[in-house]
Amino acid sequence: MATPRYVEQNAFGLASCDDRGAIAFDSEIAPLADGGIVRDPKSDELIPAPAGTIEYVLPGRTPLTSIGPIAGRNTLAVALPAGYTRLLLPAYAARRDAPPLPLFGYTFACAVGERLHVAAMRTDESEIWQPRAFAAGELEATVERRLARDPANRILRQVALCSLEYGCFTAQNVFLECGEAALPVSPTCNARCIGCISEQEADAGIQSPQARIAEETAATELAAVAIHHLERVEDGIVSFGQGCEGEPLLRSITIARAIEAIRHGRANGTINLNTNGSQPRALERCIDAGLDAVRISLNSFRPRVYAAYYRPAGYDLGDVLESIRLAIARGLRVSLNLLTHPGVTDDEEEIAVMERFLRASPVSMVQTRTLNIDPAVYFEAVGRPKAVIGMRNAIERIRQRARVGNFTHTH
Ligand code: SF4
């Protein structure tokens, strides 16, 4: 990985927006950032904005700076492309009429000379996840051709929607016949995550970016899509548990049957499960059937912080940690999908608990996923920290215990 070039400490200025969204740089004003505690950004936390960075105006939110809030300006934030992890949040004062923010990974940004810089670090170099560009109608035609071959398969219809409407990479991979392919399976969930991307509660005031699948698909449909993929992608990955569904372990009997059918047809590739890890016995059923790898999601190793975000029904963090230990003991490739957020992931207490767990239960990889949520909503739910070590330090500490990345790799 290339040696990052850091900017001079006092070389960065405020980048903010007017009400029409026009961005302006002001090198005379030093912006503040939010790392759970509002402070000056450090030079080793900033990199030039990478290709694929998306800029957002945060309506009704006044940027905080070393000389106080700047009236008449709106806070600028960015969303990072795949392969990067956020280190700092934008710092702002929300005005009374500020609308709720949709589910994006709001990241601090500022000006360095004439160039936008962002608070991020590269955490995965996988090429297959770089932004994709299709010629007009190219993806639609590829999807149509495949659907015509198996019109009754409800999985194919679901991932067609996810490919064309949501731009989901693992759904597109089903049609592009490469990498990791999506196998959504569960319309229900036993958690109510505040930042759920497939279902938001009526009083949340925001829409979920995706509609949750409505039907319980069959093992035969799942196996057919998986076998087709592994026939064409020697080291392919087929993954149960996608953004458009609930919790796959609630359908572990169907998943186990699908895995048996897949392994009856194909010996190659990786059968993976993305899950909240809530039911160790259900996971065991999938492992007995032939599961190869599992990625378990969590936002914290502290029971209070986990419960405040996941709002679990009928399970708790203890069950999730038991699932991780079970999968390690059964020899699976185990990844954690760590939902990262400055001020929570790098809280001194969090780091201590996480290191204790990873020392006793070493996993193959920790995927540092930037949590997509309104920071004010998240801090209201889990609380702000007393002391933090900084996200860059937190990621380096994780690296001492496990490989860090952002995607499920074949090796
Ligand atoms: S575990 Fe997944 S599907 Fe369930 S509420 Fe959380 S984000 Fe949504």
Tab-separated table of N, CA, C and O and ligand atoms in Angstrom, residues 189-193 195-199 212 245-247 276 309-310 315, ligand 1:
chain	number	residue	atom	x	y	z
A	189	CYS	N	-36.565	-10.128	10.133
A	189	CYS	CA	-35.360	-9.957	10.948
A	189	CYS	C	-35.703	-9.953	12.428
A	189	CYS	O	-36.831	-9.637	12.805
A	190	ASN	N	-34.727	-10.342	13.245
A	190	ASN	CA	-34.921	-10.363	14.709
A	190	ASN	C	-34.182	-9.208	15.374
A	190	ASN	O	-33.830	-9.281	16.561
A	191	ALA	N	-33.877	-8.181	14.560
A	191	ALA	CA	-33.304	-6.943	15.107
A	191	ALA	C	-34.052	-5.774	14.469
A	191	ALA	O	-34.794	-5.950	13.496
A	192	ARG	N	-33.854	-4.572	15.054
A	192	ARG	CA	-34.464	-3.353	14.475
A	192	ARG	C	-33.393	-2.267	14.458
A	192	ARG	O	-33.481	-1.263	15.154
A	193	CYS	N	-32.359	-2.491	13.649
A	193	CYS	CA	-31.223	-1.555	13.640
A	193	CYS	C	-31.700	-0.144	13.287
A	193	CYS	O	-32.476	0.041	12.344
A	195	GLY	N	-30.063	2.051	11.839
A	195	GLY	CA	-29.624	2.390	10.483
A	195	GLY	C	-29.901	1.299	9.470
A	195	GLY	O	-29.147	1.145	8.511
A	196	CYS	N	-31.002	0.540	9.658
A	196	CYS	CA	-31.262	-0.564	8.737
A	196	CYS	C	-31.499	-0.040	7.327
A	196	CYS	O	-32.319	0.861	7.135
A	197	ILE	N	-30.817	-0.621	6.329
A	197	ILE	CA	-30.969	-0.105	4.961
A	197	ILE	C	-32.112	-0.786	4.211
A	197	ILE	O	-32.445	-0.368	3.110
A	198	SER	N	-32.735	-1.804	4.812
A	198	SER	CA	-33.833	-2.460	4.088
A	198	SER	C	-35.193	-2.232	4.729
A	198	SER	O	-36.214	-2.547	4.126
A	199	GLU	N	-35.187	-1.663	5.940
A	199	GLU	CA	-36.490	-1.395	6.583
A	199	GLU	C	-36.333	-0.341	7.668
A	199	GLU	O	-35.512	-0.517	8.585
A	212	ARG	N	-37.136	-4.135	1.413
A	212	ARG	CA	-36.794	-5.492	1.838
A	212	ARG	C	-37.551	-6.505	0.991
A	212	ARG	O	-38.701	-6.279	0.613
A	245	GLU	N	-32.375	-7.673	2.491
A	245	GLU	CA	-33.179	-8.648	3.237
A	245	GLU	C	-33.043	-8.455	4.742
A	245	GLU	O	-32.334	-7.565	5.215
A	246	GLY	N	-33.739	-9.347	5.500
A	246	GLY	CA	-33.664	-9.337	6.960
A	246	GLY	C	-32.506	-10.215	7.418
A	246	GLY	O	-31.415	-10.152	6.871
A	247	GLU	N	-32.757	-11.076	8.414
A	247	GLU	CA	-31.697	-11.918	8.955
A	247	GLU	C	-31.762	-13.331	8.382
A	247	GLU	O	-32.728	-14.086	8.659
A	276	ASN	N	-26.215	-11.429	11.292
A	276	ASN	CA	-26.010	-10.696	12.552
A	276	ASN	C	-25.577	-11.654	13.671
A	276	ASN	O	-25.388	-11.241	14.801
A	309	TYR	N	-28.111	0.112	19.393
A	309	TYR	CA	-28.197	0.261	17.928
A	309	TYR	C	-29.027	-0.856	17.287
A	309	TYR	O	-29.937	-0.600	16.507
A	310	TYR	N	-28.763	-2.123	17.670
A	310	TYR	CA	-29.439	-3.250	17.010
A	310	TYR	C	-30.863	-3.457	17.517
A	310	TYR	O	-31.711	-3.995	16.815
A	315	TYR	N	-32.466	-12.128	21.436
A	315	TYR	CA	-31.044	-12.495	21.518
A	315	TYR	C	-30.279	-11.291	22.029
A	315	TYR	O	-30.851	-10.194	22.145
B	1	SF4	S1	-29.732	-7.034	11.265
B	1	SF4	FE1	-29.694	-6.296	9.124
B	1	SF4	S2	-31.756	-6.582	8.303
B	1	SF4	FE2	-31.853	-6.768	10.555
B	1	SF4	S3	-32.450	-4.734	11.238
B	1	SF4	FE3	-30.217	-4.871	11.300
B	1	SF4	S4	-29.501	-4.080	9.313
B	1	SF4	FE4	-31.685	-4.533	9.137
